[in-house]
Coordinates of N, CA and C in Angstrom, one line a residue:
X121 N -80.7 103.2 111.2 CA -80.3 103.0 109.8 C -81.0 104.0 109.0
X122 N -80.3 104.7 108.1 CA -80.9 105.7 107.2 C -80.9 105.2 105.8
X123 N -82.0 105.5 105.1 CA -82.2 104.9 103.8 C -82.7 105.9 102.8
X124 N -82.3 105.9 101.6 CA -82.8 106.7 100.5 C -83.4 105.8 99.5
X125 N -84.7 106.1 99.1 CA -85.4 105.2 98.2 C -85.7 106.1 97.0
X126 N -85.4 105.6 95.8 CA -85.7 106.3 94.5 C -86.7 105.4 93.7
X127 N -87.9 105.9 93.5 CA -88.9 105.1 92.8 C -89.1 105.8 91.5
X128 N -88.9 105.2 90.4 CA -89.1 105.8 89.1 C -90.2 105.0 88.2
X129 N -90.8 105.7 87.3 CA -91.7 105.1 86.4 C -92.5 106.1 85.6
X130 N -93.4 105.6 84.8 CA -94.2 106.5 83.9 C -95.3 107.2 84.7
X131 N -95.7 106.6 85.9 CA -96.8 107.2 86.7 C -96.5 106.9 88.1
X132 N -95.7 107.7 88.7 CA -95.5 107.6 90.2 C -95.8 109.0 90.9
X133 N -96.0 110.0 90.1 CA -96.5 111.3 90.7 C -98.0 111.4 90.5
X134 N -98.6 112.1 91.5 CA -100.1 112.3 91.4 C -100.9 111.0 91.4
X135 N -100.4 110.0 92.1 CA -101.1 108.7 92.3 C -101.2 108.4 93.8
X136 N -100.8 109.3 94.7 CA -100.8 109.1 96.1 C -99.6 108.3 96.7
X137 N -98.5 108.3 95.9 CA -97.4 107.5 96.3 C -96.8 108.0 97.6
X138 N -96.6 109.3 97.8 CA -96.0 109.8 99.0 C -96.8 109.5 100.2
X139 N -98.1 109.7 100.2 CA -99.0 109.3 101.3 C -99.0 107.8 101.5
X140 N -98.9 107.0 100.4 CA -98.8 105.6 100.5 C -97.6 105.2 101.3
X141 N -96.4 105.8 100.9 CA -95.2 105.5 101.6 C -95.2 105.9 103.1
X142 N -95.8 107.1 103.3 CA -96.0 107.6 104.7 C -96.8 106.6 105.5
X143 N -97.8 106.0 105.0 CA -98.6 105.0 105.7 C -97.7 103.8 106.0
X144 N -96.9 103.3 105.1 CA -96.1 102.2 105.3 C -95.0 102.5 106.4
X145 N -94.5 103.7 106.3 CA -93.5 104.1 107.3 C -94.1 104.1 108.7
X146 N -95.3 104.7 108.8 CA -96.0 104.7 110.1 C -96.3 103.3 110.6
X147 N -96.8 102.5 109.7 CA -97.1 101.1 110.2 C -95.9 100.3 110.7
X148 N -94.7 100.7 110.2 CA -93.5 100.1 110.7 C -92.8 100.8 111.8
X149 N -93.5 101.8 112.3 CA -93.0 102.6 113.5 C -91.7 103.3 113.2
X150 N -91.6 103.8 111.9 CA -90.4 104.6 111.6 C -90.7 106.0 112.0
X151 N -89.8 106.7 112.7 CA -90.0 108.0 113.3 C -89.5 109.1 112.5
X152 N -88.7 108.9 111.5 CA -88.1 109.9 110.6 C -88.4 109.5 109.2
X153 N -89.1 110.3 108.4 CA -89.5 109.9 107.1 C -89.9 111.2 106.3
X154 N -89.6 111.2 105.0 CA -90.1 112.2 104.1 C -90.0 111.7 102.7
X155 N -90.8 112.3 101.8 CA -90.9 111.8 100.4 C -91.2 113.0 99.5
X156 N -90.7 113.1 98.3 CA -90.9 114.2 97.4 C -91.0 113.7 96.0
X157 N -92.0 114.3 95.2 CA -92.1 114.1 93.8 C -91.0 114.8 93.1
X158 N -90.4 114.1 92.1 CA -89.3 114.6 91.3 C -89.5 114.2 89.9
X159 N -88.6 114.8 89.0 CA -88.5 114.4 87.6 C -87.1 113.7 87.5
X160 N -87.0 112.7 86.7 CA -85.7 112.0 86.4 C -85.6 111.8 85.0
X161 N -84.4 111.3 84.6 CA -84.2 110.9 83.2 C -85.1 109.8 82.7
X162 N -85.7 109.0 83.7 CA -86.6 107.9 83.3 C -88.0 108.4 83.3
X163 N -88.3 109.6 83.6 CA -89.7 110.2 83.7 C -90.0 110.7 85.1
X164 N -91.0 110.2 85.7 CA -91.4 110.7 87.1 C -90.6 109.9 88.1
X165 N -90.4 110.5 89.3 CA -89.7 109.9 90.4 C -90.3 110.3 91.7
X166 N -90.2 109.4 92.7 CA -90.5 109.8 94.1 C -89.2 109.5 94.8
X167 N -88.7 110.5 95.5 CA -87.5 110.3 96.3 C -87.9 110.3 97.8
X168 N -87.6 109.2 98.5 CA -88.0 109.1 99.9 C -86.8 108.8 100.8
X169 N -86.9 109.3 102.0 CA -85.9 109.1 103.0 C -86.5 108.5 104.3
X170 N -85.8 107.5 104.9 CA -86.3 106.9 106.1 C -85.2 106.7 107.1
X171 N -85.5 106.9 108.3 CA -84.5 106.7 109.4 C -85.1 106.0 110.5
X172 N -84.6 104.8 110.9 CA -85.2 104.1 112.0 C -84.3 102.9 112.3
X173 N -84.8 102.1 113.3 CA -84.0 100.9 113.6 C -84.0 99.9 112.5
X174 N -82.9 99.1 112.4 CA -82.7 98.2 111.3 C -83.9 97.3 111.0
X175 N -84.5 96.7 111.9 CA -85.6 95.8 111.7 C -86.8 96.6 111.0
X176 N -87.1 97.8 111.5 CA -88.2 98.6 111.0 C -87.9 99.0 109.5
X177 N -86.6 99.4 109.3 CA -86.2 99.8 107.9 C -86.3 98.6 107.0
X178 N -85.9 97.4 107.4 CA -86.0 96.2 106.5 C -87.4 95.9 106.2
X179 N -88.3 95.9 107.2 CA -89.7 95.6 107.0 C -90.3 96.7 106.0
X180 N -89.9 97.9 106.2 CA -90.3 99.0 105.3 C -89.9 98.7 103.9
X181 N -88.6 98.4 103.7 CA -88.1 98.1 102.4 C -88.8 97.0 101.7
X182 N -89.2 95.9 102.4 CA -89.9 94.8 101.9 C -91.2 95.2 101.3
X183 N -91.9 96.1 102.1 CA -93.2 96.6 101.6 C -93.1 97.5 100.4
X184 N -92.1 98.4 100.5 CA -91.9 99.3 99.4 C -91.6 98.6 98.1
X185 N -90.9 97.4 98.2 CA -90.5 96.7 97.0 C -91.7 95.8 96.4
X186 N -92.6 95.5 97.3 CA -93.7 94.6 96.9 C -95.1 95.2 96.7
X187 N -95.3 96.4 97.3 CA -96.6 97.0 97.3 C -96.5 98.3 96.5
X188 N -97.6 98.7 95.9 CA -97.7 99.9 95.1 C -99.1 100.5 95.2
X189 N -99.2 101.9 95.0 CA -100.5 102.5 94.9 C -101.2 102.0 93.6
X190 N -102.5 101.9 93.7 CA -103.3 101.2 92.6 C -103.0 101.8 91.2
X191 N -102.9 103.1 91.1 CA -102.7 103.7 89.7 C -101.3 103.9 89.3
X192 N -100.4 103.5 90.1 CA -99.0 103.8 89.8 C -98.5 102.8 88.7
X193 N -97.4 103.3 88.0 CA -96.7 102.5 87.0 C -95.2 102.6 87.3
X194 N -94.6 101.7 88.0 CA -93.3 101.7 88.4 C -92.4 100.9 87.5
X195 N -91.2 101.5 87.2 CA -90.2 100.8 86.4 C -89.0 100.4 87.2
X196 N -88.7 101.1 88.3 CA -87.5 100.8 89.0 C -87.6 101.4 90.5
X197 N -87.0 100.6 91.4 CA -86.9 101.0 92.8 C -85.5 100.8 93.2
X198 N -84.8 101.9 93.7 CA -83.4 101.8 94.1 C -83.3 102.1 95.6
X199 N -82.7 101.3 96.4 CA -82.5 101.5 97.8 C -81.1 101.8 98.1
X200 N -80.7 102.9 98.7 CA -79.4 103.3 99.0 C -79.3 103.7 100.5
X201 N -78.1 103.5 101.0 CA -77.8 104.1 102.4 C -77.8 105.6 102.2
X202 N -78.0 106.3 103.3 CA -78.1 107.8 103.3 C -77.5 108.3 104.5
X203 N -76.8 109.5 104.4 CA -76.1 110.1 105.5 C -76.7 111.4 106.0
X204 N -77.6 112.0 105.2 CA -78.2 113.3 105.6 C -79.3 113.3 106.6
X205 N -79.8 114.4 106.8 CA -80.9 114.6 107.8 C -82.2 114.1 107.2
X206 N -83.1 113.6 108.0 CA -84.5 113.2 107.6 C -85.5 113.9 108.5
X207 N -86.5 114.4 107.9 CA -87.6 115.1 108.7 C -88.3 114.1 109.6
X208 N -88.8 114.7 110.8 CA -89.6 113.9 111.7 C -90.9 113.5 111.0
X209 N -91.4 112.3 111.2 CA -92.6 111.8 110.4 C -93.8 112.7 110.7
X210 N -94.0 113.2 111.9 CA -95.1 114.1 112.2 C -95.0 115.4 111.4
X211 N -93.8 115.9 111.3 CA -93.7 117.2 110.5 C -93.9 116.9 109.0
X212 N -93.5 115.7 108.6 CA -93.7 115.4 107.2 C -95.2 115.2 106.9
X213 N -95.9 114.6 107.9 CA -97.4 114.3 107.7 C -98.1 115.7 107.6
X214 N -97.7 116.7 108.4 CA -98.2 118.0 108.2 C -97.9 118.6 106.9
X215 N -96.7 118.5 106.4 CA -96.3 119.0 105.1 C -97.1 118.3 104.0
X216 N -97.3 117.0 104.1 CA -98.0 116.2 103.2 C -99.5 116.7 103.1
X217 N -100.1 116.9 104.3 CA -101.5 117.3 104.4 C -101.7 118.7 103.8
X218 N -100.7 119.6 103.9 CA -100.8 120.9 103.3 C -100.7 120.8 101.8
X219 N -99.8 120.0 101.3 CA -99.7 119.8 99.8 C -101.0 119.2 99.3
X220 N -101.6 118.2 100.0 CA -102.9 117.6 99.5 C -104.0 118.6 99.6
X221 N -104.0 119.4 100.6 CA -105.1 120.4 100.7 C -105.0 121.4 99.6
X222 N -103.8 121.8 99.3 CA -103.6 122.7 98.1 C -104.1 122.1 96.8
X223 N -103.9 120.8 96.7 CA -104.5 120.2 95.5 C -106.0 120.1 95.5
X224 N -106.5 119.9 96.7 CA -108.0 119.7 96.9 C -108.8 121.0 96.7
X225 N -108.2 122.1 97.1 CA -109.0 123.4 97.1 C -109.5 123.7 95.8
X226 N -108.8 123.7 94.7 CA -109.3 124.0 93.4 C -110.5 123.1 93.0
X227 N -110.3 121.8 93.3 CA -111.3 120.8 93.0 C -112.6 121.1 93.8
X228 N -112.4 121.4 95.0 CA -113.6 121.7 95.9 C -114.3 123.0 95.4
X229 N -113.6 124.0 95.0 CA -114.2 125.2 94.4 C -114.9 124.9 93.1
X230 N -114.4 124.1 92.3 CA -115.1 123.6 91.1 C -116.4 122.9 91.4
X231 N -116.3 122.1 92.4 CA -117.5 121.3 92.9 C -118.6 122.3 93.4
X232 N -118.2 123.3 94.2 CA -119.1 124.3 94.7 C -119.8 125.0 93.6
X233 N -119.0 125.4 92.6 CA -119.6 126.1 91.4 C -120.6 125.3 90.7
X234 N -120.2 124.0 90.5 CA -121.1 123.0 89.8 C -122.4 122.9 90.6
X235 N -122.3 122.8 91.9 CA -123.6 122.7 92.8 C -124.4 123.9 92.7
X236 N -123.8 125.1 92.6 CA -124.6 126.3 92.4 C -125.3 126.3 91.1
X237 N -124.7 125.8 90.0 CA -125.3 125.7 88.7 C -126.5 124.8 88.8
X238 N -126.3 123.7 89.5 CA -127.4 122.7 89.6 C -128.6 123.3 90.4
X239 N -128.3 124.1 91.4 CA -129.3 124.7 92.2 C -130.1 125.7 91.3
X240 N -129.4 126.4 90.5 CA -130.1 127.3 89.6 C -131.1 126.6 88.7
X241 N -130.7 125.4 88.2 CA -131.5 124.6 87.3 C -132.7 124.0 88.1
X242 N -132.6 123.8 89.4 CA -133.7 123.3 90.1 C -134.8 124.2 90.2
X243 N -134.6 125.5 89.9 CA -135.7 126.4 89.8 C -136.8 126.0 88.8
X244 N -136.4 125.2 87.9 CA -137.3 124.7 86.8 C -138.2 123.5 87.3
X245 N -137.9 123.0 88.5 CA -138.6 121.8 89.0 C -140.1 122.0 89.1
X246 N -140.6 123.2 89.6 CA -142.1 123.3 89.7 C -142.7 123.2 88.3
X247 N -142.1 123.8 87.2 CA -142.6 123.7 85.9 C -142.6 122.2 85.4
X248 N -141.5 121.6 85.7 CA -141.3 120.2 85.3 C -142.4 119.3 86.0
X249 N -142.6 119.6 87.3 CA -143.6 118.8 88.0 C -145.0 119.1 87.4
X250 N -145.3 120.3 87.1 CA -146.6 120.7 86.5 C -146.8 119.9 85.2
X251 N -145.8 119.8 84.4 CA -145.9 119.1 83.1 C -146.1 117.6 83.4
X252 N -145.3 117.0 84.3 CA -145.4 115.6 84.6 C -146.8 115.3 85.3
X253 N -147.4 116.2 85.9 CA -148.7 116.0 86.5 C -149.8 115.7 85.5
X254 N -149.5 116.1 84.2 CA -150.4 115.9 83.1 C -150.3 114.5 82.6
X255 N -149.4 113.7 83.0 CA -149.1 112.4 82.4 C -150.4 111.5 82.5
X256 N -151.1 111.4 83.7 CA -152.3 110.6 83.7 C -153.3 110.9 82.6
X257 N -153.5 112.3 82.4 CA -154.5 112.7 81.3 C -154.0 112.3 79.9
X258 N -152.7 112.4 79.7 CA -152.1 112.1 78.4 C -152.3 110.6 78.2
X259 N -152.1 109.8 79.3 CA -152.4 108.3 79.1 C -153.8 108.0 78.8
X260 N -154.7 108.7 79.4 CA -156.2 108.5 79.1 C -156.4 108.8 77.6
X261 N -155.8 109.9 77.1 CA -156.0 110.3 75.7 C -155.3 109.2 74.8
X262 N -154.2 108.7 75.2 CA -153.5 107.7 74.3 C -154.3 106.4 74.3
X263 N -155.1 106.1 75.3 CA -155.9 104.9 75.4 C -156.9 104.8 74.2
X264 N -157.2 106.0 73.6 CA -158.1 106.1 72.4 C -157.4 105.8 71.1
X265 N -156.1 105.6 71.1 CA -155.3 105.4 69.9 C -155.9 104.2 69.1
X266 N -156.3 103.0 69.7 CA -156.8 102.0 68.8 C -158.0 102.4 68.0
X267 N -158.9 103.2 68.6 CA -160.1 103.7 67.9 C -159.7 104.6 66.8
X268 N -158.7 105.5 67.1 CA -158.2 106.5 66.1 C -157.6 105.7 64.9
X269 N -156.8 104.7 65.2 CA -156.2 103.9 64.2 C -157.3 103.2 63.3
X270 N -158.3 102.6 64.0 CA -159.4 102.0 63.2 C -160.1 103.0 62.3
X271 N -160.3 104.2 62.8 CA -160.9 105.3 61.9 C -160.0 105.7 60.8
X272 N -158.7 105.8 61.0 CA -157.7 106.2 60.0 C -157.5 105.1 59.0
X273 N -157.7 103.8 59.4 CA -157.6 102.7 58.4 C -158.7 102.8 57.4
X274 N -159.8 103.5 57.7 CA -160.9 103.6 56.8 C -160.7 104.7 55.8
X275 N -159.6 105.5 55.9 CA -159.4 106.6 55.0 C -159.4 106.2 53.5
X276 N -158.7 105.1 53.1 CA -158.7 104.8 51.7 C -160.1 104.5 51.1
X277 N -161.0 103.8 51.9 CA -162.4 103.6 51.5 C -163.1 104.9 51.4
X278 N -162.9 105.8 52.3 CA -163.6 107.1 52.3 C -163.1 107.9 51.1
X279 N -161.9 107.8 50.8 CA -161.3 108.5 49.6 C -162.0 108.0 48.3
X280 N -162.1 106.7 48.3 CA -162.7 106.0 47.1 C -164.2 106.4 46.9
X281 N -164.9 106.5 48.1 CA -166.3 106.9 48.0 C -166.4 108.3 47.6
X282 N -165.5 109.2 48.1 CA -165.5 110.6 47.8 C -165.3 110.8 46.3
X283 N -164.3 110.0 45.7 CA -164.0 110.1 44.3 C -165.2 109.7 43.5
X284 N -165.9 108.7 43.9 CA -167.1 108.2 43.1 C -168.2 109.3 43.2
X285 N -168.4 109.8 44.4 CA -169.4 110.8 44.7 C -169.1 112.1 43.8
X286 N -167.8 112.5 43.8 CA -167.4 113.7 43.1 C -167.6 113.5 41.6
X287 N -167.3 112.3 41.1 CA -167.4 112.1 39.6 C -168.9 112.0 39.2
X288 N -169.8 111.5 40.1 CA -171.2 111.4 39.8 C -171.8 112.8 39.8
X289 N -171.3 113.7 40.6 CA -171.9 115.1 40.6 C -171.3 115.9 39.5
X290 N -170.1 115.6 39.1 CA -169.4 116.4 38.3 C -169.6 116.6 36.9

């Protein structure tokens, strides 16, 4: 039995739908399968084709109608009979892997560049360590803050005494 599945919605591309469908097809032992991202009048679409025995196709259809990738937003699923050729599932898996690898390479290159930038910044670590090694001494110095506060609280009285002393001499 050959089947054409059209899945439409606002978010059915770039959410892993094709690989999701591939996994469902494989778990149902369907030997001929392929899926493609498309555009439709309703927005995004995934067009899938499956060819297998009737029981496997029915089980596949049940899963396609009830399960979805986590980030997808589906508005419609249409199942139609199909008369054309369908790719072998192993060939489609290779095709899918190539497409995913092409998407991953730019991301991996960006990650590599980011790691290089981080490594450059790690050259500052010895200076940062030297500064943080001073923390115990800074703490010792800040332990004197209550005495410093006590002394600075006396400033108004000192000012008053100075004013009296200045006026007496003056």
